[in-house]
Coordinates of C-alpha atoms and ligand atoms in Angstrom, one line a residue:
X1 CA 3.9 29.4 -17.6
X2 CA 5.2 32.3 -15.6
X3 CA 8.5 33.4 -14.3
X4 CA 8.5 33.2 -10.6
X5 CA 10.3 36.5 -10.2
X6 CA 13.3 34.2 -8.8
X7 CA 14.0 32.8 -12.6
X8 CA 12.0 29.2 -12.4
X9 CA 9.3 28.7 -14.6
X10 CA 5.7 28.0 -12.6
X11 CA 2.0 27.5 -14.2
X12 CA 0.2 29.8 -12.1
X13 CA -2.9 28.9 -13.7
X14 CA -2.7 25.8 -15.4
X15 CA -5.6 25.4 -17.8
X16 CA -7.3 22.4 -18.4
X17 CA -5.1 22.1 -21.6
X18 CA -2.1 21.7 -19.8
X19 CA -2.8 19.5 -17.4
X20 CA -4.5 17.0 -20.1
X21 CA -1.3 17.4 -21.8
X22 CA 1.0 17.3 -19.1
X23 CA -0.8 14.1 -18.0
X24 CA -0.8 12.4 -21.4
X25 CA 2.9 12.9 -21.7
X26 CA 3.5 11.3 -18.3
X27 CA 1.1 8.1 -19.5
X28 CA 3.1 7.8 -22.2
X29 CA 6.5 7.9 -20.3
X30 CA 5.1 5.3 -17.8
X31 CA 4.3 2.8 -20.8
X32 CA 8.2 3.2 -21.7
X33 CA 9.0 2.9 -18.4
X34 CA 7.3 -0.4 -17.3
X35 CA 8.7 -2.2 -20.5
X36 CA 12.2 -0.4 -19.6
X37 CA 12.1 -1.7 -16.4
X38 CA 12.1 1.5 -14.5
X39 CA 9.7 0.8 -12.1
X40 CA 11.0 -0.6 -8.7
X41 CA 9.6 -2.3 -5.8
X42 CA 10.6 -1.5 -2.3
X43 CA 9.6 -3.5 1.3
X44 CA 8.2 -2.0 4.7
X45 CA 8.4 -4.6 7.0
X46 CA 5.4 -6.0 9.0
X47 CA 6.2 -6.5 12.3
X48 CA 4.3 -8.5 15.1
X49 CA 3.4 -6.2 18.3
X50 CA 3.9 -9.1 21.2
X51 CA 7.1 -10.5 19.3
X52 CA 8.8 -7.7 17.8
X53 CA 9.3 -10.0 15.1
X54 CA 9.0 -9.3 10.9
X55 CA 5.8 -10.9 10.0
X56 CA 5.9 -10.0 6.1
X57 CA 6.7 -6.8 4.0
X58 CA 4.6 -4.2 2.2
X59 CA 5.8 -3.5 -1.5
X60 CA 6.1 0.0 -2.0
X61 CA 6.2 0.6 -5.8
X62 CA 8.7 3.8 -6.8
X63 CA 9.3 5.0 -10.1
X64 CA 13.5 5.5 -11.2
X65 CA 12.7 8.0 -13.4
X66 CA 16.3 9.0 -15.7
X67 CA 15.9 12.5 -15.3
X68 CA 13.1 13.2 -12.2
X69 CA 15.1 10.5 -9.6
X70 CA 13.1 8.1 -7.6
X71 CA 9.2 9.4 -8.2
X72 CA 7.4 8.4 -4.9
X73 CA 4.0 6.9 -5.9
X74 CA 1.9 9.4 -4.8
X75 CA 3.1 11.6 -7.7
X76 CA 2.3 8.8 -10.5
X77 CA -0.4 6.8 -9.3
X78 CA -3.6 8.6 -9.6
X79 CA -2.3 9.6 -13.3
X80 CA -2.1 6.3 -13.9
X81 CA -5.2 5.6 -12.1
X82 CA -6.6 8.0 -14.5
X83 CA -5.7 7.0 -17.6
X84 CA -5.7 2.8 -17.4
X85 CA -2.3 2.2 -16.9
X86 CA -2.9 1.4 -13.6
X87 CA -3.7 -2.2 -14.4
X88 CA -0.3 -2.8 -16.2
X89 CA 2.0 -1.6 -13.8
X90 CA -0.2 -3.4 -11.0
X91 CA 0.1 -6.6 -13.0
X92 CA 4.3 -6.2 -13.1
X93 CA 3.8 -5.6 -9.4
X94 CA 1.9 -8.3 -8.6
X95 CA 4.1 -10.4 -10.3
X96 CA 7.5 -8.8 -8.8
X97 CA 6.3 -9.0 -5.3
X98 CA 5.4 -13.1 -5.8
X99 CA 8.6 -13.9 -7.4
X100 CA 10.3 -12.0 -4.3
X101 CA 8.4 -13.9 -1.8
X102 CA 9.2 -17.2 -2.9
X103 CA 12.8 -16.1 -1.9
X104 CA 11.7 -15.4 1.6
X105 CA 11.5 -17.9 4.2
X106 CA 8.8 -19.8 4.3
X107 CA 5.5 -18.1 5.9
X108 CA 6.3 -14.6 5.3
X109 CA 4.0 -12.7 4.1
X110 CA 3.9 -10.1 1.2
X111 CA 1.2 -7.5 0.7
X112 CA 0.4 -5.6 -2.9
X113 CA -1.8 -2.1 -2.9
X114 CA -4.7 -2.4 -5.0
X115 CA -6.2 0.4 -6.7
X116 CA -10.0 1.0 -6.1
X117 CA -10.2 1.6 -9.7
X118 CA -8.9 -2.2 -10.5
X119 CA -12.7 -3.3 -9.3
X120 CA -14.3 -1.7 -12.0
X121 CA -13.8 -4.4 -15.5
X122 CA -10.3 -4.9 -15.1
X123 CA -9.9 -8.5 -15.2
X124 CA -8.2 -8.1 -11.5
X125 CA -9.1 -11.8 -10.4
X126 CA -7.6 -13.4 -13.1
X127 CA -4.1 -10.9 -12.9
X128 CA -4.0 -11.9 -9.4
X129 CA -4.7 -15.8 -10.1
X130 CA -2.6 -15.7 -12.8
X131 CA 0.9 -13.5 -11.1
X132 CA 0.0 -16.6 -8.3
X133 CA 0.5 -19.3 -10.7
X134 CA 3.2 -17.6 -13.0
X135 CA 5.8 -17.4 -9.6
X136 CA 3.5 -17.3 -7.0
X137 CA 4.4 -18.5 -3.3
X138 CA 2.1 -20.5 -1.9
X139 CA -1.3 -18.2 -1.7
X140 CA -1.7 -17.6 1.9
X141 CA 1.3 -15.5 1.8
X142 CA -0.2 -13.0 -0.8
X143 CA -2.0 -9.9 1.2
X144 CA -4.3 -7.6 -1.1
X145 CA -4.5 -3.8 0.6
X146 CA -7.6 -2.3 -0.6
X147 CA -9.3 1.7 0.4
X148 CA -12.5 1.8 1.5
X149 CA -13.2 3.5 -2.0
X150 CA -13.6 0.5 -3.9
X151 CA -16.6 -0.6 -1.5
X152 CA -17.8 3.3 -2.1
X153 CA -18.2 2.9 -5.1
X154 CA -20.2 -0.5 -6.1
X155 CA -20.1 -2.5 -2.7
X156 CA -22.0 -5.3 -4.4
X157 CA -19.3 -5.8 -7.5
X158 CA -16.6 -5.5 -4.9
X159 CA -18.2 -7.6 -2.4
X160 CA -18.2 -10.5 -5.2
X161 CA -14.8 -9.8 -6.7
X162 CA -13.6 -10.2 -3.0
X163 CA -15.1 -13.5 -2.6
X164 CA -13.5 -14.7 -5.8
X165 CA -10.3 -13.2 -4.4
X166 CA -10.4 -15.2 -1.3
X167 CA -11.6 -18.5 -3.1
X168 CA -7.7 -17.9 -4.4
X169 CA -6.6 -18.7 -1.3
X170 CA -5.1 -14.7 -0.5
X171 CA -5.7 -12.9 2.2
X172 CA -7.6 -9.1 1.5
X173 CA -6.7 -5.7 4.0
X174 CA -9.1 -2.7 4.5
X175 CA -6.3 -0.1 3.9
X176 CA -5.9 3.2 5.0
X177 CA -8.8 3.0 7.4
X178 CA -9.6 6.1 8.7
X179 CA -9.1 8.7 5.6
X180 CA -12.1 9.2 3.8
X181 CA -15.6 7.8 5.1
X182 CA -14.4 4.6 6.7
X183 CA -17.0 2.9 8.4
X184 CA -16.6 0.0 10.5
X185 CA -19.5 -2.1 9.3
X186 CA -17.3 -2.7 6.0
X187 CA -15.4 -5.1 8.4
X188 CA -18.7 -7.1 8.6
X189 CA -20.2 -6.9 5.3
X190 CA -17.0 -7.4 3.7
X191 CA -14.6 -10.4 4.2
X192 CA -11.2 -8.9 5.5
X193 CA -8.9 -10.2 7.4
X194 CA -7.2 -7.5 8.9
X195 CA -7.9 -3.6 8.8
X196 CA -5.0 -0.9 8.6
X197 CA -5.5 2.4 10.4
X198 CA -4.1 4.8 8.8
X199 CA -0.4 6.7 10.6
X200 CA -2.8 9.6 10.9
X201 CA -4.2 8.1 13.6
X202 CA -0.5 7.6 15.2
X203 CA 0.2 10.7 14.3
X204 CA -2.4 12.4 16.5
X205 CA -2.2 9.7 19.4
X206 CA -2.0 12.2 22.2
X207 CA -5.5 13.1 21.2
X208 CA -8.3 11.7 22.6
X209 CA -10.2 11.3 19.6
X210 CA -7.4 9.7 17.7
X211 CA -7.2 7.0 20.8
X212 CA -11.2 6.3 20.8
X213 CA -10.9 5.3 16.7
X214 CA -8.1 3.2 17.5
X215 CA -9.9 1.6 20.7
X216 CA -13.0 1.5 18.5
X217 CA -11.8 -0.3 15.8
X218 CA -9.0 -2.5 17.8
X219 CA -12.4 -4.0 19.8
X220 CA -14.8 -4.4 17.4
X221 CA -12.3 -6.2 14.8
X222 CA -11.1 -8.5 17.6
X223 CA -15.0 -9.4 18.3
X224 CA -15.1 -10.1 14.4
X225 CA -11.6 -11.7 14.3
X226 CA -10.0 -9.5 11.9
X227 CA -6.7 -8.6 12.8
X228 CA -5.4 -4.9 13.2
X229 CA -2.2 -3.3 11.8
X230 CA -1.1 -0.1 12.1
X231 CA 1.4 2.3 10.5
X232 CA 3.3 5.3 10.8
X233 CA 5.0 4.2 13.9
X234 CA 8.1 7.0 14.5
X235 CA 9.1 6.3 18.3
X236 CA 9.3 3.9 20.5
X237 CA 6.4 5.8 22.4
X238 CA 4.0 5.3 19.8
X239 CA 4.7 2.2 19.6
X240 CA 3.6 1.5 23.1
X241 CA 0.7 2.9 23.2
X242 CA -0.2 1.3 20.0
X243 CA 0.5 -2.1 22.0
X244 CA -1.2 -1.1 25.6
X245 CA -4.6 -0.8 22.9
X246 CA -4.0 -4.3 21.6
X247 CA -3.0 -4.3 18.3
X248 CA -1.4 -7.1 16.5
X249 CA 1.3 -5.4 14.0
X250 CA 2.6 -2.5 13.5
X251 CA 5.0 -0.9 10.6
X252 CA 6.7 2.3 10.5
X253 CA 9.9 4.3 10.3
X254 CA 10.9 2.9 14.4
X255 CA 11.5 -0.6 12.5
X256 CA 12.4 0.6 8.9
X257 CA 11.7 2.1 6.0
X258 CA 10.7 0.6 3.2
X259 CA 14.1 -0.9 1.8
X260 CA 15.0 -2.7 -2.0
X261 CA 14.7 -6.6 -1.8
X262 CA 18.2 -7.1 -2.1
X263 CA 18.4 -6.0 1.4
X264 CA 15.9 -8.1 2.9
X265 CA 18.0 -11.1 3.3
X266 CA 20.4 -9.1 5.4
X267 CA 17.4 -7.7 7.6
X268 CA 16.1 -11.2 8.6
X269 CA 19.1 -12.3 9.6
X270 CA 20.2 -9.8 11.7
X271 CA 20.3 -11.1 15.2
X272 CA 18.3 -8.5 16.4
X273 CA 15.5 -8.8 14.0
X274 CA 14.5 -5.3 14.5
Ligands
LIG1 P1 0.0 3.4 1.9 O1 -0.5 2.1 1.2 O2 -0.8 3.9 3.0 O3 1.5 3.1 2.3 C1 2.1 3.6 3.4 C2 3.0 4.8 3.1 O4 3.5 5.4 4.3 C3 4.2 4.5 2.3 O5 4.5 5.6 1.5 C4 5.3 4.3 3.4 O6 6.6 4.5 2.9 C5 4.9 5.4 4.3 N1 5.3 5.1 5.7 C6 5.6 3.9 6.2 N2 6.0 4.0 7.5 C7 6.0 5.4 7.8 C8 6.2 6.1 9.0 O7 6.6 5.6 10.1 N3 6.1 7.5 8.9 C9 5.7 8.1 7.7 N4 5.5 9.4 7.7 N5 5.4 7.4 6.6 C10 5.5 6.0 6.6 P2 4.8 5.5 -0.1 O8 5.7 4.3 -0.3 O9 5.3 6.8 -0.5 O10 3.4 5.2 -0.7 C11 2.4 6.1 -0.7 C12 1.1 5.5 -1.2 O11 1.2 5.2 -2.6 C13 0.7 4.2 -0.5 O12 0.1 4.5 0.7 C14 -0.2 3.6 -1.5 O13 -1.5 4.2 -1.4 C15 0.4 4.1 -2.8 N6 1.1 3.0 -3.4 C16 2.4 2.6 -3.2 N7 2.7 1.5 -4.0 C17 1.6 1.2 -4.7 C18 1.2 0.2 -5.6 O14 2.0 -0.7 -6.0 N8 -0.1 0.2 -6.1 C19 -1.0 1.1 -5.7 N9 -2.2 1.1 -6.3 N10 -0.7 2.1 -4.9 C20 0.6 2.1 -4.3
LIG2 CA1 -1.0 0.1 1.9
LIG3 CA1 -2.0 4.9 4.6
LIG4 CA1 -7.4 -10.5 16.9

């Protein structure tokens, strides 16, 4: 560590050392922190392009870290990816995001990010099967939002753990389509419901490229019946054009952010659902 000149303390060269131990210590606050009850979930609402209406929510995990505040995932999952703990705090959030649903009225739907690394010897059939039948809704409202990296890696393993995820009655979402090395014969080889393009894509609608993808994939999953969602709507702009190329649902920041389930309640019955 080096002074920055303005009297804060940076690594300008970590070495390996320190970020192995840096990493550990964070593991090891995360185990505390599941059994401490630190770790939150949060909502996005789903919302159905021709209705406007609230279709389901996304569960956002966040970490309420005592002295580091709310720790957006992005900053704890891939640590936890690396080092295992991954599975536990995806089987809490499992769990959590059931037990919330069943408070929801019925045939809303609630979706739970899984990690590609889950797919590799995790037991993540049975910790899905089993967060169903601990508090679980009925099944069809369960959503599973997978990255195309899990079918990167062993598209034959994740092929069948799919199937056996589906024989559970749950419904499974190509996430974040668009980010790495999406390809859009994964929406035939693999059995998906719907497909999530990634806000990048809304980001960068005024470019013609970023339109063609959307068009692309809008037509060929309609021809293969799997539905399309997509995120990172900001404006009411967007939002239209995202409709005019036929998508089914949408969620972004125009309808809310992601908000604590005590909240939800209030949000549904608002007259004005959104
Ligand atoms: P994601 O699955 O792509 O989730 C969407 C992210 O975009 C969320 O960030 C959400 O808050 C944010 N977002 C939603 N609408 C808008 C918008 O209109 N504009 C912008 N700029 N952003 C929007 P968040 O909650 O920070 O989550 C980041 C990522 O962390 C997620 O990306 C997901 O990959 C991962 N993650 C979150 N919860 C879990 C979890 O329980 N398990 C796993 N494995 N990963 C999770
Ligand atoms: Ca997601
Ligand atoms: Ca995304
Ligand atoms: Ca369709």
């Amino acid at each position: 560590a080096k002074n920055d000149g303005r009297g804060r303390f940076a690594f300008f060269d970590p070495s390996l050392q320190d970020g192995l131990s840096e990493r550990r210590r964070m593991e090891t606050e995360m185990r505390t922190a599941v059994e401490a009850g630190h770790f939150e979930l949060r909502y996005q609402p789903v919302i159905e392009v021709v209705t406007r209406r609230i279709l389901g929510f996304e569960a956002l995990m966040r970490w309420r870290h005592p002295d580091r505040g709310m720790v957006p995932p992005d900053e704890f999952i891939p640590t936890a990816e690396d080092g295992g703990m991954i599975a536990q705090l995806t089987e809490w959030a499992l769990l959590m995001a059931c037990q919330d649903a069943r408070r929801w009225p019925d045939g809303l739907k609630v979706a739970v990010n899984l990690s590609p690394v889950l797919f590799r010897g995790f037991g993540l059939v049975a910790m899905v099967a089993d967060a169903l039948a601990a508090s679980g809704p009925e099944s069809n409202r369960l959503e599973l939002e997978i990255t195309e990296s899990a079918m990167m890696r062993d598209p034959d393993e994740t092929l069948a753990i799919l199937v056996r995820l589906k024989a559970l009655g749950v419904r499974v979402l190509m996430d974040d389509f668009g980010t790495g090395y999406s390809s859009l014969a994964y929406l035939k080889t693999f059995p998906f419901d719907k497909v999530k393009l990634d806000k990048a894509f809304v980001r960068d609608i005024d470019q013609p490229t970023s339109l063609a993808i959307i068009r692309a994939v809008t037509g060929i999953a309609e021809s293969l019946s799997v539905r399309t969602v997509v995120e990172g709507v900001e404006s009411e702009a967007q939002f239209r054009r995202v409709a005019a190329e036929g998508c089914d649902e949408v969620q972004g920041f125009l309808f809310s952010r992601a908000i604590p389930p005590s909240t939800i309640k209030a949000m549904l019955s608002a007259p004005e659902r959104v």
